[in-house]
Tab-separated table of N, CA, C and O in Angstrom:
chain	number	residue	atom	x	y	z
A	112	MET	N	26.744	-38.426	26.779
A	112	MET	CA	27.572	-37.674	25.882
A	112	MET	C	26.665	-36.872	24.938
A	112	MET	O	25.670	-37.375	24.438
A	113	ILE	N	27.029	-35.639	24.698
A	113	ILE	CA	26.230	-34.752	23.858
A	113	ILE	C	26.687	-34.884	22.412
A	113	ILE	O	27.879	-34.813	22.113
A	114	ASP	N	25.701	-35.058	21.527
A	114	ASP	CA	25.988	-35.113	20.096
A	114	ASP	C	25.910	-33.685	19.558
A	114	ASP	O	24.827	-33.164	19.290
A	115	ILE	N	27.054	-33.029	19.425
A	115	ILE	CA	27.127	-31.624	19.017
A	115	ILE	C	26.460	-31.419	17.663
A	115	ILE	O	25.710	-30.462	17.462
A	116	GLU	N	26.716	-32.292	16.715
A	116	GLU	CA	26.140	-32.136	15.371
A	116	GLU	C	24.616	-32.181	15.431
A	116	GLU	O	23.935	-31.415	14.750
A	117	HIS	N	24.087	-33.074	16.249
A	117	HIS	CA	22.625	-33.168	16.395
A	117	HIS	C	22.067	-31.887	17.016
A	117	HIS	O	21.047	-31.354	16.555
A	118	GLU	N	22.722	-31.380	18.063
A	118	GLU	CA	22.256	-30.169	18.740
A	118	GLU	C	22.301	-28.961	17.798
A	118	GLU	O	21.384	-28.138	17.779
A	119	VAL	N	23.363	-28.854	17.000
A	119	VAL	CA	23.474	-27.761	16.031
A	119	VAL	C	22.366	-27.882	14.994
A	119	VAL	O	21.750	-26.884	14.606
A	120	ALA	N	22.071	-29.075	14.547
A	120	ALA	CA	21.003	-29.289	13.571
A	120	ALA	C	19.647	-28.904	14.157
A	120	ALA	O	18.813	-28.294	13.465
A	121	VAL	N	19.404	-29.217	15.415
A	121	VAL	CA	18.147	-28.855	16.080
A	121	VAL	C	18.014	-27.337	16.160
A	121	VAL	O	16.968	-26.769	15.832
A	122	VAL	N	19.064	-26.664	16.582
A	122	VAL	CA	19.045	-25.203	16.675
A	122	VAL	C	18.840	-24.597	15.284
A	122	VAL	O	18.055	-23.659	15.108
A	123	ASP	N	19.522	-25.134	14.299
A	123	ASP	CA	19.387	-24.637	12.928
A	123	ASP	C	17.937	-24.765	12.442
A	123	ASP	O	17.399	-23.833	11.842
A	124	ARG	N	17.308	-25.901	12.701
A	124	ARG	CA	15.891	-26.089	12.308
A	124	ARG	C	14.995	-25.065	12.997
A	124	ARG	O	14.111	-24.487	12.382
A	125	ARG	N	15.228	-24.832	14.287
A	125	ARG	CA	14.410	-23.869	15.030
A	125	ARG	C	14.577	-22.457	14.476
A	125	ARG	O	13.607	-21.717	14.340
A	126	VAL	N	15.807	-22.083	14.163
A	126	VAL	CA	16.065	-20.752	13.612
A	126	VAL	C	15.358	-20.606	12.271
A	126	VAL	O	14.708	-19.592	12.004
A	127	HIS	N	15.451	-21.612	11.421
A	127	HIS	CA	14.802	-21.546	10.112
A	127	HIS	C	13.281	-21.517	10.244
A	127	HIS	O	12.604	-20.787	9.523
A	128	GLN	N	12.745	-22.298	11.173
A	128	GLN	CA	11.298	-22.287	11.393
A	128	GLN	C	10.843	-20.919	11.880
A	128	GLN	O	9.833	-20.386	11.414
A	129	ALA	N	11.578	-20.328	12.807
A	129	ALA	CA	11.222	-18.993	13.310
A	129	ALA	C	11.306	-17.973	12.183
A	129	ALA	O	10.438	-17.102	12.051
A	130	GLY	N	12.323	-18.064	11.354
A	130	GLY	CA	12.457	-17.157	10.220
A	130	GLY	C	11.310	-17.318	9.238
A	130	GLY	O	10.764	-16.328	8.731
A	131	ASP	N	10.926	-18.554	8.972
A	131	ASP	CA	9.795	-18.806	8.070
A	131	ASP	C	8.496	-18.266	8.657
A	131	ASP	O	7.690	-17.657	7.953
A	132	GLN	N	8.301	-18.475	9.955
A	132	GLN	CA	7.098	-17.964	10.615
A	132	GLN	C	7.077	-16.444	10.591
A	132	GLN	O	6.034	-15.833	10.350
A	133	ALA	N	8.210	-15.829	10.840
A	133	ALA	CA	8.280	-14.363	10.825
A	133	ALA	C	7.965	-13.837	9.429
A	133	ALA	O	7.186	-12.889	9.270
A	134	ALA	N	8.550	-14.453	8.413
A	134	ALA	CA	8.291	-14.020	7.035
A	134	ALA	C	6.821	-14.191	6.679
A	134	ALA	O	6.216	-13.328	6.030
A	135	GLU	N	6.232	-15.274	7.133
A	135	GLU	CA	4.809	-15.523	6.867
A	135	GLU	C	3.928	-14.466	7.548
A	135	GLU	O	3.000	-13.943	6.948
A	136	ARG	N	4.249	-14.126	8.789
A	136	ARG	CA	3.464	-13.103	9.492
A	136	ARG	C	3.582	-11.742	8.829
A	136	ARG	O	2.606	-11.024	8.690
A	137	VAL	N	4.787	-11.385	8.426
A	137	VAL	CA	4.977	-10.100	7.758
A	137	VAL	C	4.238	-10.086	6.430
A	137	VAL	O	3.592	-9.099	6.075
A	138	ALA	N	4.290	-11.186	5.700
A	138	ALA	CA	3.576	-11.270	4.420
A	138	ALA	C	2.070	-11.120	4.637
A	138	ALA	O	1.382	-10.454	3.855
A	139	ARG	N	1.536	-11.728	5.684
A	139	ARG	CA	0.098	-11.625	5.971
A	139	ARG	C	-0.291	-10.220	6.378
A	139	ARG	O	-1.348	-9.728	6.013
A	140	SER	N	0.561	-9.578	7.151
A	140	SER	CA	0.207	-8.247	7.658
A	140	SER	C	0.470	-7.158	6.629
A	140	SER	O	0.007	-6.037	6.780
A	141	GLY	N	1.208	-7.465	5.582
A	141	GLY	CA	1.524	-6.455	4.580
A	141	GLY	C	2.718	-5.633	5.024
A	141	GLY	O	3.383	-5.929	6.012
A	142	ARG	N	2.965	-4.600	4.280
A	142	ARG	CA	4.099	-3.726	4.576
A	142	ARG	C	3.920	-3.090	5.955
A	142	ARG	O	2.860	-2.558	6.248
A	143	ILE	N	4.944	-3.159	6.757
A	143	ILE	CA	4.863	-2.617	8.117
A	143	ILE	C	5.414	-1.199	8.098
A	143	ILE	O	6.563	-0.973	7.726
A	144	THR	N	4.568	-0.254	8.505
A	144	THR	CA	4.962	1.151	8.546
A	144	THR	C	4.298	1.818	9.739
A	144	THR	O	3.490	1.216	10.436
A	145	GLY	N	4.622	3.067	9.919
A	145	GLY	CA	3.936	3.927	10.878
A	145	GLY	C	3.616	5.227	10.163
A	145	GLY	O	4.400	5.705	9.346
A	146	ARG	N	2.451	5.777	10.439
A	146	ARG	CA	2.035	7.033	9.808
A	146	ARG	C	1.606	8.020	10.884
A	146	ARG	O	0.997	7.643	11.873
A	147	ALA	N	1.918	9.300	10.639
A	147	ALA	CA	1.489	10.365	11.544
A	147	ALA	C	1.206	11.607	10.707
A	147	ALA	O	1.853	11.835	9.685
A	148	SER	N	0.224	12.385	11.184
A	148	SER	CA	-0.158	13.612	10.481
A	148	SER	C	-0.290	14.753	11.477
A	148	SER	O	-0.588	14.543	12.651
A	149	SER	N	-0.111	15.958	10.965
A	149	SER	CA	-0.309	17.145	11.789
A	149	SER	C	-1.801	17.288	12.088
A	149	SER	O	-2.640	16.704	11.404
A	150	PRO	N	-2.141	18.061	13.111
A	150	PRO	CA	-3.544	18.212	13.496
A	150	PRO	C	-4.437	18.687	12.348
A	150	PRO	O	-5.582	18.251	12.239
A	151	ASP	N	-3.924	19.524	11.483
A	151	ASP	CA	-4.739	20.038	10.383
A	151	ASP	C	-4.627	19.182	9.129
A	151	ASP	O	-5.260	19.474	8.122
A	152	GLY	N	-3.806	18.128	9.160
A	152	GLY	CA	-3.632	17.252	8.008
A	152	GLY	C	-2.715	17.826	6.938
A	152	GLY	O	-2.542	17.214	5.891
A	153	GLY	N	-2.110	18.975	7.195
A	153	GLY	CA	-1.255	19.608	6.200
A	153	GLY	C	0.087	18.933	6.011
A	153	GLY	O	0.747	19.118	4.993
A	154	ILE	N	0.505	18.153	6.996
A	154	ILE	CA	1.772	17.426	6.913
A	154	ILE	C	1.490	15.984	7.301
A	154	ILE	O	0.853	15.725	8.319
A	155	SER	N	1.953	15.045	6.489
A	155	SER	CA	1.851	13.642	6.870
A	155	SER	C	3.143	12.944	6.491
A	155	SER	O	3.790	13.302	5.506
A	156	VAL	N	3.535	11.994	7.325
A	156	VAL	CA	4.753	11.239	7.089
A	156	VAL	C	4.474	9.761	7.267
A	156	VAL	O	3.547	9.359	7.970
A	157	GLU	N	5.309	8.962	6.619
A	157	GLU	CA	5.265	7.514	6.777
A	157	GLU	C	6.700	7.057	6.966
A	157	GLU	O	7.608	7.551	6.273
A	158	VAL	N	6.905	6.139	7.906
A	158	VAL	CA	8.237	5.588	8.142
A	158	VAL	C	8.165	4.071	8.215
A	158	VAL	O	7.135	3.492	8.552
A	159	ALA	N	9.286	3.453	7.916
A	159	ALA	CA	9.451	2.018	8.096
A	159	ALA	C	9.928	1.781	9.527
A	159	ALA	O	10.409	2.715	10.184
A	160	PRO	N	9.820	0.558	10.030
A	160	PRO	CA	10.372	0.282	11.355
A	160	PRO	C	11.848	0.691	11.390
A	160	PRO	O	12.584	0.480	10.434
A	161	GLY	N	12.246	1.307	12.472
A	161	GLY	CA	13.606	1.799	12.584
A	161	GLY	C	13.722	3.264	12.216
A	161	GLY	O	14.734	3.895	12.448
A	162	GLY	N	12.657	3.831	11.620
A	162	GLY	CA	12.630	5.261	11.375
A	162	GLY	C	12.967	5.720	9.975
A	162	GLY	O	13.054	6.925	9.739
A	163	LEU	N	13.164	4.810	9.026
A	163	LEU	CA	13.452	5.223	7.659
A	163	LEU	C	12.238	5.944	7.084
A	163	LEU	O	11.157	5.372	6.975
A	164	LEU	N	12.405	7.201	6.741
A	164	LEU	CA	11.329	8.016	6.185
A	164	LEU	C	11.024	7.520	4.767
A	164	LEU	O	11.914	7.490	3.916
A	165	THR	N	9.783	7.100	4.522
A	165	THR	CA	9.412	6.561	3.215
A	165	THR	C	8.456	7.458	2.447
A	165	THR	O	8.304	7.296	1.239
A	166	ASP	N	7.811	8.409	3.135
A	166	ASP	CA	6.894	9.311	2.445
A	166	ASP	C	6.677	10.562	3.287
A	166	ASP	O	6.558	10.473	4.505
A	167	VAL	N	6.656	11.704	2.626
A	167	VAL	CA	6.319	12.981	3.263
A	167	VAL	C	5.365	13.690	2.320
A	167	VAL	O	5.634	13.814	1.132
A	168	ARG	N	4.256	14.140	2.857
A	168	ARG	CA	3.281	14.891	2.064
A	168	ARG	C	3.025	16.227	2.752
A	168	ARG	O	2.764	16.261	3.953
A	169	LEU	N	3.102	17.288	1.952
A	169	LEU	CA	2.924	18.638	2.473
A	169	LEU	C	1.862	19.356	1.654
A	169	LEU	O	1.915	19.341	0.426
A	170	SER	N	0.942	19.998	2.351
A	170	SER	CA	-0.060	20.805	1.657
A	170	SER	C	0.560	22.161	1.322
A	170	SER	O	1.552	22.568	1.937
A	171	PRO	N	-0.021	22.874	0.373
A	171	PRO	CA	0.472	24.223	0.084
A	171	PRO	C	0.470	25.116	1.333
A	171	PRO	O	1.397	25.908	1.538
A	172	ALA	N	-0.538	24.964	2.183
A	172	ALA	CA	-0.603	25.774	3.401
A	172	ALA	C	0.567	25.458	4.332
A	172	ALA	O	1.132	26.353	4.958
A	173	ALA	N	0.945	24.176	4.440
A	173	ALA	CA	2.068	23.804	5.300
A	173	ALA	C	3.366	24.417	4.791
A	173	ALA	O	4.246	24.781	5.577
A	174	LEU	N	3.488	24.567	3.499
A	174	LEU	CA	4.700	25.146	2.917
A	174	LEU	C	4.826	26.640	3.171
A	174	LEU	O	5.878	27.227	2.942
A	175	SER	N	3.757	27.261	3.673
A	175	SER	CA	3.835	28.696	3.964
A	175	SER	C	4.582	28.975	5.264
A	175	SER	O	4.977	30.111	5.514
A	176	ALA	N	4.786	27.946	6.087
A	176	ALA	CA	5.550	28.123	7.332
A	176	ALA	C	7.025	28.269	6.992
A	176	ALA	O	7.487	27.818	5.942
A	177	ASP	N	7.783	28.905	7.888
A	177	ASP	CA	9.218	29.015	7.648
A	177	ASP	C	9.835	27.616	7.713
A	177	ASP	O	9.286	26.700	8.303
A	178	MET	N	10.970	27.452	7.078
A	178	MET	CA	11.588	26.132	6.931
A	178	MET	C	11.989	25.514	8.267
A	178	MET	O	11.903	24.314	8.443
A	179	GLU	N	12.415	26.322	9.227
A	179	GLU	CA	12.777	25.790	10.542
A	179	GLU	C	11.564	25.164	11.229
A	179	GLU	O	11.645	24.071	11.786
A	180	THR	N	10.436	25.855	11.181
A	180	THR	CA	9.208	25.340	11.784
A	180	THR	C	8.759	24.078	11.068
A	180	THR	O	8.405	23.075	11.696
A	181	LEU	N	8.779	24.116	9.752
A	181	LEU	CA	8.367	22.957	8.963
A	181	LEU	C	9.258	21.752	9.267
A	181	LEU	O	8.765	20.640	9.473
A	182	ALA	N	10.561	21.967	9.323
A	182	ALA	CA	11.490	20.883	9.626
A	182	ALA	C	11.223	20.300	11.007
A	182	ALA	O	11.231	19.077	11.190
A	183	ARG	N	10.987	21.163	11.997
A	183	ARG	CA	10.703	20.697	13.360
A	183	ARG	C	9.429	19.862	13.387
A	183	ARG	O	9.362	18.805	14.022
A	184	GLN	N	8.408	20.309	12.661
A	184	GLN	CA	7.136	19.593	12.636
A	184	GLN	C	7.277	18.232	11.954
A	184	GLN	O	6.741	17.228	12.435
A	185	ILE	N	8.028	18.187	10.871
A	185	ILE	CA	8.254	16.908	10.186
A	185	ILE	C	9.008	15.952	11.110
A	185	ILE	O	8.690	14.759	11.192
A	186	THR	N	9.983	16.472	11.836
A	186	THR	CA	10.764	15.646	12.757
A	186	THR	C	9.888	15.074	13.868
A	186	THR	O	9.988	13.891	14.210
A	187	VAL	N	9.013	15.904	14.437
A	187	VAL	CA	8.103	15.442	15.498
A	187	VAL	C	7.188	14.341	14.957
A	187	VAL	O	6.989	13.304	15.594
A	188	LEU	N	6.646	14.568	13.769
A	188	LEU	CA	5.758	13.561	13.174
A	188	LEU	C	6.522	12.283	12.840
A	188	LEU	O	5.999	11.172	13.035
A	189	ALA	N	7.748	12.406	12.355
A	189	ALA	CA	8.554	11.225	12.046
A	189	ALA	C	8.849	10.427	13.312
A	189	ALA	O	8.826	9.186	13.292
A	190	ASP	N	9.113	11.108	14.427
A	190	ASP	CA	9.327	10.411	15.703
A	190	ASP	C	8.077	9.636	16.119
A	190	ASP	O	8.158	8.486	16.545
A	191	ARG	N	6.933	10.282	15.998
A	191	ARG	CA	5.668	9.631	16.359
A	191	ARG	C	5.414	8.432	15.443
A	191	ARG	O	5.054	7.345	15.904
A	192	ALA	N	5.629	8.605	14.147
A	192	ALA	CA	5.414	7.519	13.192
A	192	ALA	C	6.396	6.371	13.440
A	192	ALA	O	6.041	5.202	13.270
A	193	THR	N	7.615	6.687	13.869
A	193	THR	CA	8.599	5.655	14.175
A	193	THR	C	8.145	4.803	15.350
A	193	THR	O	8.278	3.573	15.328
A	194	ARG	N	7.597	5.447	16.384
A	194	ARG	CA	7.053	4.679	17.522
A	194	ARG	C	5.932	3.754	17.050
A	194	ARG	O	5.862	2.588	17.459
A	195	LEU	N	5.061	4.268	16.191
A	195	LEU	CA	3.949	3.459	15.681
A	195	LEU	C	4.455	2.312	14.806
A	195	LEU	O	3.942	1.192	14.900
A	196	ALA	N	5.450	2.564	13.978
A	196	ALA	CA	6.016	1.500	13.138
A	196	ALA	C	6.649	0.416	14.008
A	196	ALA	O	6.486	-0.781	13.733
A	197	GLY	N	7.359	0.830	15.057
A	197	GLY	CA	7.949	-0.139	15.974
A	197	GLY	C	6.885	-0.968	16.671
A	197	GLY	O	7.038	-2.176	16.850
A	198	GLY	N	5.793	-0.313	17.054
A	198	GLY	CA	4.687	-1.040	17.668
A	198	GLY	C	4.048	-2.026	16.695
A	198	GLY	O	3.685	-3.146	17.071
A	199	ASN	N	3.932	-1.621	15.431
A	199	ASN	CA	3.376	-2.521	14.418
A	199	ASN	C	4.303	-3.708	14.171
A	199	ASN	O	3.842	-4.839	13.983
A	200	MET	N	5.612	-3.465	14.170
A	200	MET	CA	6.581	-4.550	14.009
A	200	MET	C	6.491	-5.499	15.199
A	200	MET	O	6.497	-6.715	15.034
A	201	HIS	N	6.395	-4.940	16.390
A	201	HIS	CA	6.273	-5.749	17.599
A	201	HIS	C	5.034	-6.635	17.512
A	201	HIS	O	5.096	-7.837	17.780
A	202	GLU	N	3.932	-6.040	17.111
A	202	GLU	CA	2.672	-6.785	17.006
A	202	GLU	C	2.781	-7.923	15.990
A	202	GLU	O	2.287	-9.023	16.224
A	203	ALA	N	3.437	-7.661	14.863
A	203	ALA	CA	3.546	-8.667	13.809
A	203	ALA	C	4.465	-9.826	14.191
A	203	ALA	O	4.229	-10.962	13.794
A	204	LEU	N	5.504	-9.554	14.976
A	204	LEU	CA	6.522	-10.581	15.207
A	204	LEU	C	6.644	-11.092	16.635
A	204	LEU	O	7.418	-12.014	16.883
A	205	ALA	N	5.928	-10.528	17.582
A	205	ALA	CA	6.110	-10.899	18.993
A	205	ALA	C	5.908	-12.387	19.234
A	205	ALA	O	6.638	-12.989	20.028
A	206	GLY	N	4.955	-12.996	18.570
A	206	GLY	CA	4.696	-14.417	18.791
A	206	GLY	C	5.760	-15.325	18.228
A	206	GLY	O	5.856	-16.497	18.597
A	207	VAL	N	6.587	-14.817	17.336
A	207	VAL	CA	7.601	-15.633	16.684
A	207	VAL	C	8.993	-15.363	17.249
A	207	VAL	O	9.725	-16.271	17.612
A	208	VAL	N	9.363	-14.098	17.320
A	208	VAL	CA	10.712	-13.729	17.702
A	208	VAL	C	10.867	-13.649	19.212
A	208	VAL	O	11.920	-13.956	19.743
A	209	GLY	N	9.843	-13.230	19.891
A	209	GLY	CA	9.914	-13.077	21.332
A	209	GLY	C	10.024	-11.610	21.711
A	209	GLY	O	10.770	-10.853	21.090
A	210	GLU	N	9.255	-11.247	22.713
A	210	GLU	CA	9.167	-9.837	23.105
A	210	GLU	C	10.504	-9.259	23.546
A	210	GLU	O	10.832	-8.126	23.203
A	211	LYS	N	11.284	-10.012	24.298
A	211	LYS	CA	12.561	-9.482	24.784
A	211	LYS	C	13.479	-9.123	23.624
A	211	LYS	O	14.149	-8.092	23.647
A	212	HIS	N	13.522	-9.968	22.607
A	212	HIS	CA	14.393	-9.693	21.460
A	212	HIS	C	13.906	-8.469	20.689
A	212	HIS	O	14.700	-7.622	20.296
A	213	LEU	N	12.604	-8.383	20.479
A	213	LEU	CA	12.060	-7.227	19.765
A	213	LEU	C	12.304	-5.941	20.543
A	213	LEU	O	12.694	-4.923	19.972
A	214	GLU	N	12.064	-5.980	21.838
A	214	GLU	CA	12.252	-4.781	22.655
A	214	GLU	C	13.719	-4.378	22.726
A	214	GLU	O	14.029	-3.193	22.773
A	215	SER	N	14.629	-5.356	22.671
A	215	SER	CA	16.052	-5.010	22.660
A	215	SER	C	16.434	-4.290	21.373
A	215	SER	O	17.417	-3.553	21.340
A	216	LEU	N	15.649	-4.471	20.319
A	216	LEU	CA	15.867	-3.779	19.050
A	216	LEU	C	15.107	-2.455	18.969
A	216	LEU	O	15.201	-1.746	17.976
A	217	GLY	N	14.337	-2.168	20.023
A	217	GLY	CA	13.596	-0.909	20.058
A	217	GLY	C	12.173	-1.015	19.552
A	217	GLY	O	11.485	0.001	19.421
A	218	TYR	N	11.710	-2.212	19.256
A	218	TYR	CA	10.337	-2.416	18.790
A	218	TYR	C	9.470	-2.770	19.995
A	218	TYR	O	9.438	-3.907	20.435
A	219	VAL	N	8.803	-1.769	20.538
A	219	VAL	CA	8.010	-1.955	21.737
A	219	VAL	C	6.533	-1.765	21.419
A	219	VAL	O	6.180	-1.054	20.475
A	220	PRO	N	5.670	-2.393	22.207
A	220	PRO	CA	4.237	-2.201	21.964
A	220	PRO	C	3.858	-0.733	22.157
A	220	PRO	O	4.450	-0.033	22.973
A	221	VAL	N	2.901	-0.298	21.372
A	221	VAL	CA	2.409	1.072	21.479
A	221	VAL	C	0.963	1.003	21.930
A	221	VAL	O	0.163	0.254	21.375
A	222	ASP	N	0.660	1.775	22.950
A	222	ASP	CA	-0.711	1.890	23.413
A	222	ASP	C	-1.423	2.851	22.458
A	222	ASP	O	-1.231	4.065	22.532
A	223	ASP	N	-2.199	2.291	21.516
A	223	ASP	CA	-2.855	3.112	20.494
A	223	ASP	C	-3.708	4.217	21.094
A	223	ASP	O	-3.727	5.330	20.592
A	224	GLU	N	-4.410	3.908	22.187
A	224	GLU	CA	-5.269	4.920	22.803
A	224	GLU	C	-4.428	6.054	23.387
A	224	GLU	O	-4.758	7.222	23.227
A	225	ALA	N	-3.342	5.697	24.053
A	225	ALA	CA	-2.486	6.729	24.636
A	225	ALA	C	-1.835	7.562	23.533
A	225	ALA	O	-1.729	8.774	23.647
A	226	GLU	N	-1.425	6.912	22.454
A	226	GLU	CA	-0.810	7.636	21.337
A	226	GLU	C	-1.827	8.555	20.687
A	226	GLU	O	-1.523	9.688	20.335
A	227	ALA	N	-3.054	8.085	20.544
A	227	ALA	CA	-4.098	8.902	19.931
A	227	ALA	C	-4.459	10.094	20.810
A	227	ALA	O	-4.835	11.155	20.307
A	228	GLU	N	-4.328	9.913	22.130
A	228	GLU	CA	-4.660	10.999	23.054
A	228	GLU	C	-3.529	12.000	23.215
A	228	GLU	O	-3.705	13.042	23.825
A	229	THR	N	-2.355	11.672	22.674
A	229	THR	CA	-1.233	12.599	22.752
A	229	THR	C	-1.639	13.895	22.071
A	229	THR	O	-2.122	13.889	20.951
A	230	ASP	N	-1.433	14.982	22.760
A	230	ASP	CA	-1.808	16.283	22.211
A	230	ASP	C	-0.751	16.722	21.207
A	230	ASP	O	0.355	17.076	21.587
A	231	PRO	N	-1.071	16.666	19.903
A	231	PRO	CA	-0.067	17.047	18.912
A	231	PRO	C	0.342	18.505	19.055
A	231	PRO	O	1.463	18.867	18.725
A	232	ASP	N	-0.542	19.350	19.565
A	232	ASP	CA	-0.200	20.752	19.751
A	232	ASP	C	0.875	20.931	20.817
A	232	ASP	O	1.625	21.898	20.795
A	233	ALA	N	0.974	19.974	21.747
A	233	ALA	CA	1.994	20.071	22.784
A	233	ALA	C	3.389	19.894	22.172
A	233	ALA	O	4.351	20.433	22.679
A	234	ASP	N	3.476	19.150	21.074
A	234	ASP	CA	4.767	18.917	20.429
A	234	ASP	C	5.184	20.068	19.529
A	234	ASP	O	6.304	20.499	19.547
A	235	PHE	N	4.267	20.550	18.696
A	235	PHE	CA	4.673	21.600	17.777
A	235	PHE	C	3.571	22.554	17.371
A	235	PHE	O	3.816	23.521	16.671
A	236	GLY	N	2.375	22.305	17.809
A	236	GLY	CA	1.284	23.224	17.499
A	236	GLY	C	0.791	23.111	16.080
A	236	GLY	O	1.322	22.400	15.253
A	237	ASP	N	-0.253	23.802	15.807
A	237	ASP	CA	-0.849	23.849	14.483
A	237	ASP	C	0.110	24.587	13.563
A	237	ASP	O	0.452	25.739	13.801
A	238	PRO	N	0.582	23.946	12.494
A	238	PRO	CA	1.603	24.571	11.658
A	238	PRO	C	1.127	25.851	10.987
A	238	PRO	O	1.935	26.647	10.545
A	239	LEU	N	-0.153	26.091	10.928
A	239	LEU	CA	-0.652	27.288	10.280
A	239	LEU	C	-0.936	28.415	11.261
A	239	LEU	O	-1.148	29.544	10.872
A	240	LYS	N	-0.909	28.114	12.557
A	240	LYS	CA	-1.186	29.120	13.576
A	240	LYS	C	0.076	29.589	14.296
A	240	LYS	O	0.089	30.643	14.892
A	241	HIS	N	1.111	28.775	14.291
A	241	HIS	CA	2.327	29.103	15.033
A	241	HIS	C	3.507	29.175	14.091
A	241	HIS	O	3.515	28.597	13.032
A	242	GLY	N	4.531	29.805	14.517
A	242	GLY	CA	5.750	29.897	13.720
A	242	GLY	C	5.629	31.038	12.708
A	242	GLY	O	4.576	31.593	12.479
A	243	ARG	N	6.775	31.332	12.149
A	243	ARG	CA	6.807	32.388	11.149
A	243	ARG	C	6.330	31.831	9.818
A	243	ARG	O	6.404	30.651	9.568
A	244	HIS	N	5.876	32.699	8.970
A	244	HIS	CA	5.467	32.317	7.634
A	244	HIS	C	6.368	33.003	6.630
A	244	HIS	O	6.799	34.129	6.824
A	245	ARG	N	6.647	32.287	5.539
A	245	ARG	CA	7.442	32.891	4.479
A	245	ARG	C	6.608	33.878	3.727
A	245	ARG	O	5.398	33.772	3.646
A	246	ARG	N	7.258	34.857	3.156
A	246	ARG	CA	6.551	35.853	2.337
A	246	ARG	C	7.066	35.813	0.933
A	246	ARG	O	8.123	35.481	0.630
C-alpha cells in the first residue's frame, strides 16, 4: 500500500532542495544576463533571460543613423543578447533543474565560439557605413 502523505512529503523535499540549489547557483554566478554590441561598439545592449531589455547604450555616432536603421540594429543585438542570456541561464541551472526543463523554457546552451564567429555585418552591417543618416 502506498503512503500518499509520505510520497507527497518526499516530492516536496526534492522540490525545495532543487529550488535551494538553483538559488545558490544563481547567487554564486551573479546576475544572469546576455550582452551584445555592434561591430564598432557604438551600440550595446544587455538583456535578462527571456529577453527583458535591461540596458541600451548608444554612442553619438550611432545616433546619426536614421531611427529605422537604429531600431533594427538594436533589435538584432537584443536577439543575440537574449540567446546569450538563455545560454548563461542554462549553464547556471542545468545541473539542478535538468536540461529538458530548461530547454522547454527556451534556455538552450550557446556555442560561444559559433556565436563569436557570427558575422554581425550579415545581420545589420556597420551602423555608421549603412543606412540613412539624419541631418
